[in-house]
Amino acid sequence: CGLWCFRSEVVEIAFARGAFDNNAVDVTKDILGIYSIGLIFMAIRDVVTKVFYSVNDTKTPAINATIGVLLNIILNVTLPFIWGVNGLAIATTLTAIIISTRLLFQLSKKNDFVELTILFKNLGKILLASLVMFAAILIFNKCLIVENTIIRLLIGTSIGAIVYFLVAMILRIPIMHNIINMLLKREK
């Protein structure tokens, strides 16, 4: 969510100079926005693949990787005709969503120790915290006009991180409590 909110600033800071004009910034920020949606699914895919490896199942990830490559090729060939260059990013994002979802359900089906209800409950809380953070960043972007891109990015991400952390603590997202406990143990 945060990367999507600040995609313009990230692209501006990283690329906006020389021959990289405003039009190139606009095109690139749209592509980054689409990829940012797929990042969480790419992370889920990688983690679930490692879980399969840990239970000595290399076949399931290999089959899904093959399906993912084939699906990505098909979508990369077709979607640019509909959405132009954004179609390439959409293809990669859709492939990540489909394959990570497929892997999650296969993991749950093959292994009794995986309960998707607990995962989805936590993901729901994480999504809610992300949406509240998203709203806070949008309000920040509308209300506080800061001309300097770097300062706007720093203040905005700080506000987003603080809001996310507070909402995650209020919702009692388990991973947040684990992080706090780890940090407190390091201080001792």
PDB file of C-alpha atoms in Angstrom:
ATOM      1  CA  CYS A   1       0.000   0.000   0.000  1.00  0.00           C
ATOM      2  CA  GLY A   2       2.734   2.422   0.974  1.00  0.00           C
ATOM      3  CA  LEU A   3       4.737   1.921  -2.209  1.00  0.00           C
ATOM      4  CA  TRP A   4       1.601   2.417  -4.300  1.00  0.00           C
ATOM      5  CA  CYS A   5       0.830   5.671  -2.451  1.00  0.00           C
ATOM      6  CA  PHE A   6       4.310   7.058  -3.023  1.00  0.00           C
ATOM      7  CA  ARG A   7       5.029   5.593  -6.453  1.00  0.00           C
ATOM      8  CA  SER A   8       5.304   9.057  -8.018  1.00  0.00           C
ATOM      9  CA  GLU A   9       7.815  10.231  -5.439  1.00  0.00           C
ATOM     10  CA  VAL A  10       9.905   7.061  -5.710  1.00  0.00           C
ATOM     11  CA  VAL A  11      10.060   7.296  -9.509  1.00  0.00           C
ATOM     12  CA  GLU A  12      10.749  11.024  -9.388  1.00  0.00           C
ATOM     13  CA  ILE A  13      13.627  10.611  -6.934  1.00  0.00           C
ATOM     14  CA  ALA A  14      15.103   7.600  -8.735  1.00  0.00           C
ATOM     15  CA  PHE A  15      14.754   8.642 -12.383  1.00  0.00           C
ATOM     16  CA  ALA A  16      13.460  12.187 -13.045  1.00  0.00           C
ATOM     17  CA  ARG A  17      16.438  13.846 -14.692  1.00  0.00           C
ATOM     18  CA  GLY A  18      17.936  14.226 -18.129  1.00  0.00           C
ATOM     19  CA  ALA A  19      15.949  12.574 -20.897  1.00  0.00           C
ATOM     20  CA  PHE A  20      13.558  11.030 -18.324  1.00  0.00           C
ATOM     21  CA  ASP A  21      10.787  13.639 -18.640  1.00  0.00           C
ATOM     22  CA  ASN A  22       7.372  13.972 -16.932  1.00  0.00           C
ATOM     23  CA  ASN A  23       5.756  11.623 -19.442  1.00  0.00           C
ATOM     24  CA  ALA A  24       8.312   8.911 -18.630  1.00  0.00           C
ATOM     25  CA  VAL A  25       7.711   9.505 -14.900  1.00  0.00           C
ATOM     26  CA  ASP A  26       3.946   9.067 -15.408  1.00  0.00           C
ATOM     27  CA  VAL A  27       4.359   5.825 -17.366  1.00  0.00           C
ATOM     28  CA  THR A  28       6.876   4.414 -14.894  1.00  0.00           C
ATOM     29  CA  LYS A  29       4.829   5.333 -11.816  1.00  0.00           C
ATOM     30  CA  ASP A  30       1.822   3.486 -13.254  1.00  0.00           C
ATOM     31  CA  ILE A  31       3.943   0.392 -13.859  1.00  0.00           C
ATOM     32  CA  LEU A  32       5.441   0.612 -10.345  1.00  0.00           C
ATOM     33  CA  GLY A  33       1.934   0.944  -8.899  1.00  0.00           C
ATOM     34  CA  ILE A  34       0.824  -2.250 -10.624  1.00  0.00           C
ATOM     35  CA  TYR A  35       3.950  -4.145  -9.556  1.00  0.00           C
ATOM     36  CA  SER A  36       3.527  -2.918  -5.968  1.00  0.00           C
ATOM     37  CA  ILE A  37       0.182  -4.725  -5.788  1.00  0.00           C
ATOM     38  CA  GLY A  38       1.861  -7.955  -6.888  1.00  0.00           C
ATOM     39  CA  LEU A  39       4.771  -7.713  -4.452  1.00  0.00           C
ATOM     40  CA  ILE A  40       2.856  -9.219  -1.525  1.00  0.00           C
ATOM     41  CA  PHE A  41       1.813 -12.172  -3.675  1.00  0.00           C
ATOM     42  CA  MET A  42       5.377 -12.651  -4.908  1.00  0.00           C
ATOM     43  CA  ALA A  43       6.514 -12.737  -1.276  1.00  0.00           C
ATOM     44  CA  ILE A  44       3.766 -15.228  -0.350  1.00  0.00           C
ATOM     45  CA  ARG A  45       4.757 -17.416  -3.310  1.00  0.00           C
ATOM     46  CA  ASP A  46       8.397 -17.453  -2.207  1.00  0.00           C
ATOM     47  CA  VAL A  47       7.588 -18.226   1.440  1.00  0.00           C
ATOM     48  CA  VAL A  48       5.106 -20.989   0.602  1.00  0.00           C
ATOM     49  CA  THR A  49       7.583 -22.504  -1.858  1.00  0.00           C
ATOM     50  CA  LYS A  50      10.152 -22.702   0.956  1.00  0.00           C
ATOM     51  CA  VAL A  51       7.572 -24.380   3.188  1.00  0.00           C
ATOM     52  CA  PHE A  52       7.075 -27.043   0.507  1.00  0.00           C
ATOM     53  CA  TYR A  53      10.849 -27.513   0.319  1.00  0.00           C
ATOM     54  CA  SER A  54      11.001 -27.876   4.110  1.00  0.00           C
ATOM     55  CA  VAL A  55       8.575 -30.826   3.965  1.00  0.00           C
ATOM     56  CA  ASN A  56      10.615 -32.397   1.138  1.00  0.00           C
ATOM     57  CA  ASP A  57       8.107 -31.580  -1.573  1.00  0.00           C
ATOM     58  CA  THR A  58       9.932 -30.098  -4.541  1.00  0.00           C
ATOM     59  CA  LYS A  59       7.469 -31.366  -7.131  1.00  0.00           C
ATOM     60  CA  THR A  60       4.575 -29.036  -6.214  1.00  0.00           C
ATOM     61  CA  PRO A  61       6.637 -25.811  -6.425  1.00  0.00           C
ATOM     62  CA  ALA A  62       8.254 -26.988  -9.674  1.00  0.00           C
ATOM     63  CA  ILE A  63       4.875 -27.691 -11.290  1.00  0.00           C
ATOM     64  CA  ASN A  64       3.544 -24.328 -10.108  1.00  0.00           C
ATOM     65  CA  ALA A  65       6.654 -22.531 -11.338  1.00  0.00           C
ATOM     66  CA  THR A  66       6.157 -24.095 -14.766  1.00  0.00           C
ATOM     67  CA  ILE A  67       2.486 -23.105 -14.783  1.00  0.00           C
ATOM     68  CA  GLY A  68       3.510 -19.607 -13.684  1.00  0.00           C
ATOM     69  CA  VAL A  69       6.048 -19.214 -16.479  1.00  0.00           C
ATOM     70  CA  LEU A  70       3.589 -20.422 -19.115  1.00  0.00           C
ATOM     71  CA  LEU A  71       0.788 -18.223 -17.761  1.00  0.00           C
ATOM     72  CA  ASN A  72       3.112 -15.215 -17.608  1.00  0.00           C
ATOM     73  CA  ILE A  73       4.212 -15.771 -21.219  1.00  0.00           C
ATOM     74  CA  ILE A  74       0.602 -16.005 -22.421  1.00  0.00           C
ATOM     75  CA  LEU A  75      -0.432 -12.898 -20.464  1.00  0.00           C
ATOM     76  CA  ASN A  76       2.695 -10.970 -21.520  1.00  0.00           C
ATOM     77  CA  VAL A  77       1.875 -11.642 -25.160  1.00  0.00           C
ATOM     78  CA  THR A  78      -1.827 -10.746 -24.892  1.00  0.00           C
ATOM     79  CA  LEU A  79      -2.324  -8.039 -22.253  1.00  0.00           C
ATOM     80  CA  PRO A  80      -0.103  -5.360 -23.840  1.00  0.00           C
ATOM     81  CA  PHE A  81      -2.571  -5.268 -26.742  1.00  0.00           C
ATOM     82  CA  ILE A  82      -5.265  -4.256 -24.260  1.00  0.00           C
ATOM     83  CA  TRP A  83      -3.352  -2.068 -21.759  1.00  0.00           C
ATOM     84  CA  GLY A  84      -0.099  -1.226 -23.527  1.00  0.00           C
ATOM     85  CA  VAL A  85       3.070  -1.352 -21.467  1.00  0.00           C
ATOM     86  CA  ASN A  86       0.979  -1.592 -18.281  1.00  0.00           C
ATOM     87  CA  GLY A  87      -0.195  -4.973 -19.575  1.00  0.00           C
ATOM     88  CA  LEU A  88       3.252  -6.411 -18.885  1.00  0.00           C
ATOM     89  CA  ALA A  89       3.074  -5.372 -15.229  1.00  0.00           C
ATOM     90  CA  ILE A  90      -0.520  -6.594 -14.978  1.00  0.00           C
ATOM     91  CA  ALA A  91       0.537  -9.961 -16.439  1.00  0.00           C
ATOM     92  CA  THR A  92       3.274 -10.425 -13.858  1.00  0.00           C
ATOM     93  CA  THR A  93       1.002  -9.324 -11.014  1.00  0.00           C
ATOM     94  CA  LEU A  94      -1.869 -11.595 -12.085  1.00  0.00           C
ATOM     95  CA  THR A  95       0.511 -14.532 -12.424  1.00  0.00           C
ATOM     96  CA  ALA A  96       1.866 -13.923  -8.908  1.00  0.00           C
ATOM     97  CA  ILE A  97      -1.682 -13.720  -7.494  1.00  0.00           C
ATOM     98  CA  ILE A  98      -2.805 -16.923  -9.207  1.00  0.00           C
ATOM     99  CA  ILE A  99       0.289 -18.981  -8.388  1.00  0.00           C
ATOM    100  CA  SER A 100       0.576 -17.844  -4.757  1.00  0.00           C
ATOM    101  CA  THR A 101      -3.121 -18.573  -4.176  1.00  0.00           C
ATOM    102  CA  ARG A 102      -2.759 -21.955  -5.843  1.00  0.00           C
ATOM    103  CA  LEU A 103       0.289 -22.813  -3.717  1.00  0.00           C
ATOM    104  CA  LEU A 104      -1.470 -21.772  -0.505  1.00  0.00           C
ATOM    105  CA  PHE A 105      -4.448 -24.012  -1.174  1.00  0.00           C
ATOM    106  CA  GLN A 106      -2.216 -26.905  -2.211  1.00  0.00           C
ATOM    107  CA  LEU A 107      -0.176 -26.487   0.969  1.00  0.00           C
ATOM    108  CA  SER A 108      -3.322 -26.509   3.083  1.00  0.00           C
ATOM    109  CA  LYS A 109      -4.692 -29.547   1.260  1.00  0.00           C
ATOM    110  CA  LYS A 110      -1.473 -31.581   1.497  1.00  0.00           C
ATOM    111  CA  ASN A 111      -0.487 -30.678   5.060  1.00  0.00           C
ATOM    112  CA  ASP A 112      -2.702 -30.881   8.115  1.00  0.00           C
ATOM    113  CA  PHE A 113      -0.507 -28.441  10.040  1.00  0.00           C
ATOM    114  CA  VAL A 114      -1.519 -25.539   7.779  1.00  0.00           C
ATOM    115  CA  GLU A 115      -4.796 -23.865   8.695  1.00  0.00           C
ATOM    116  CA  LEU A 116      -5.819 -21.248   6.182  1.00  0.00           C
ATOM    117  CA  THR A 117      -8.563 -19.890   8.455  1.00  0.00           C
ATOM    118  CA  ILE A 118      -5.950 -18.554  10.878  1.00  0.00           C
ATOM    119  CA  LEU A 119      -3.910 -17.174   7.979  1.00  0.00           C
ATOM    120  CA  PHE A 120      -6.931 -15.450   6.429  1.00  0.00           C
ATOM    121  CA  LYS A 121      -7.977 -14.025   9.809  1.00  0.00           C
ATOM    122  CA  ASN A 122      -4.531 -12.473  10.217  1.00  0.00           C
ATOM    123  CA  LEU A 123      -4.434 -11.349   6.584  1.00  0.00           C
ATOM    124  CA  GLY A 124      -7.794  -9.639   7.128  1.00  0.00           C
ATOM    125  CA  LYS A 125      -6.342  -7.694  10.053  1.00  0.00           C
ATOM    126  CA  ILE A 126      -3.230  -6.840   8.044  1.00  0.00           C
ATOM    127  CA  LEU A 127      -5.402  -5.679   5.146  1.00  0.00           C
ATOM    128  CA  LEU A 128      -7.489  -3.501   7.474  1.00  0.00           C
ATOM    129  CA  ALA A 129      -4.345  -1.942   8.974  1.00  0.00           C
ATOM    130  CA  SER A 130      -3.039  -1.358   5.448  1.00  0.00           C
ATOM    131  CA  LEU A 131      -6.265   0.317   4.372  1.00  0.00           C
ATOM    132  CA  VAL A 132      -6.216   2.638   7.404  1.00  0.00           C
ATOM    133  CA  MET A 133      -2.573   3.464   6.602  1.00  0.00           C
ATOM    134  CA  PHE A 134      -3.565   4.056   2.969  1.00  0.00           C
ATOM    135  CA  ALA A 135      -6.324   6.480   4.052  1.00  0.00           C
ATOM    136  CA  ALA A 136      -3.930   8.321   6.366  1.00  0.00           C
ATOM    137  CA  ILE A 137      -1.389   8.709   3.562  1.00  0.00           C
ATOM    138  CA  LEU A 138      -4.071   9.948   1.147  1.00  0.00           C
ATOM    139  CA  ILE A 139      -5.215  12.522   3.708  1.00  0.00           C
ATOM    140  CA  PHE A 140      -1.597  13.544   4.253  1.00  0.00           C
ATOM    141  CA  ASN A 141      -1.065  13.944   0.505  1.00  0.00           C
ATOM    142  CA  LYS A 142      -4.214  16.096   0.163  1.00  0.00           C
ATOM    143  CA  CYS A 143      -3.771  18.268   3.255  1.00  0.00           C
ATOM    144  CA  LEU A 144      -0.039  18.829   3.560  1.00  0.00           C
ATOM    145  CA  ILE A 145       1.532  20.376   0.524  1.00  0.00           C
ATOM    146  CA  VAL A 146       5.274  19.863   0.586  1.00  0.00           C
ATOM    147  CA  GLU A 147       7.139  20.802  -2.575  1.00  0.00           C
ATOM    148  CA  ASN A 148      10.314  18.849  -1.846  1.00  0.00           C
ATOM    149  CA  THR A 149       9.779  15.261  -3.055  1.00  0.00           C
ATOM    150  CA  ILE A 150      12.271  13.697  -0.639  1.00  0.00           C
ATOM    151  CA  ILE A 151      10.770  15.454   2.389  1.00  0.00           C
ATOM    152  CA  ARG A 152       7.243  14.539   1.252  1.00  0.00           C
ATOM    153  CA  LEU A 153       8.314  10.907   0.914  1.00  0.00           C
ATOM    154  CA  LEU A 154      10.050  10.845   4.314  1.00  0.00           C
ATOM    155  CA  ILE A 155       7.172  12.494   6.181  1.00  0.00           C
ATOM    156  CA  GLY A 156       4.542  10.445   4.368  1.00  0.00           C
ATOM    157  CA  THR A 157       6.240   7.101   4.947  1.00  0.00           C
ATOM    158  CA  SER A 158       6.809   7.998   8.595  1.00  0.00           C
ATOM    159  CA  ILE A 159       3.122   8.831   9.030  1.00  0.00           C
ATOM    160  CA  GLY A 160       2.151   5.640   7.195  1.00  0.00           C
ATOM    161  CA  ALA A 161       4.462   3.477   9.323  1.00  0.00           C
ATOM    162  CA  ILE A 162       3.238   4.996  12.593  1.00  0.00           C
ATOM    163  CA  VAL A 163      -0.433   4.617  11.614  1.00  0.00           C
ATOM    164  CA  TYR A 164       0.111   1.038  10.442  1.00  0.00           C
ATOM    165  CA  PHE A 165       1.976   0.133  13.645  1.00  0.00           C
ATOM    166  CA  LEU A 166      -0.711   1.646  15.885  1.00  0.00           C
ATOM    167  CA  VAL A 167      -3.583  -0.017  14.023  1.00  0.00           C
ATOM    168  CA  ALA A 168      -1.720  -3.342  13.978  1.00  0.00           C
ATOM    169  CA  MET A 169      -1.254  -3.117  17.739  1.00  0.00           C
ATOM    170  CA  ILE A 170      -4.919  -2.235  18.295  1.00  0.00           C
ATOM    171  CA  LEU A 171      -6.003  -5.167  16.096  1.00  0.00           C
ATOM    172  CA  ARG A 172      -3.544  -7.446  17.926  1.00  0.00           C
ATOM    173  CA  ILE A 173      -1.862  -8.737  14.798  1.00  0.00           C
ATOM    174  CA  PRO A 174       0.363 -11.553  16.132  1.00  0.00           C
ATOM    175  CA  ILE A 175       3.420 -10.694  14.040  1.00  0.00           C
ATOM    176  CA  MET A 176       3.533  -7.176  15.506  1.00  0.00           C
ATOM    177  CA  HIS A 177       3.630  -8.580  19.035  1.00  0.00           C
ATOM    178  CA  ASN A 178       6.389 -10.988  17.975  1.00  0.00           C
ATOM    179  CA  ILE A 179       8.433  -8.092  16.569  1.00  0.00           C
ATOM    180  CA  ILE A 180       8.012  -6.050  19.748  1.00  0.00           C
ATOM    181  CA  ASN A 181       9.012  -9.027  21.898  1.00  0.00           C
ATOM    182  CA  MET A 182      12.125  -9.590  19.755  1.00  0.00           C
ATOM    183  CA  LEU A 183      13.076  -5.921  20.051  1.00  0.00           C
ATOM    184  CA  LEU A 184      12.547  -5.932  23.812  1.00  0.00           C
ATOM    185  CA  LYS A 185      14.717  -9.064  24.184  1.00  0.00           C
ATOM    186  CA  ARG A 186      17.538  -7.383  22.215  1.00  0.00           C
ATOM    187  CA  GLU A 187      17.530  -4.411  24.582  1.00  0.00           C
ATOM    188  CA  LYS A 188      18.169  -6.645  27.612  1.00  0.00           C
TER     189      LYS A 188
END
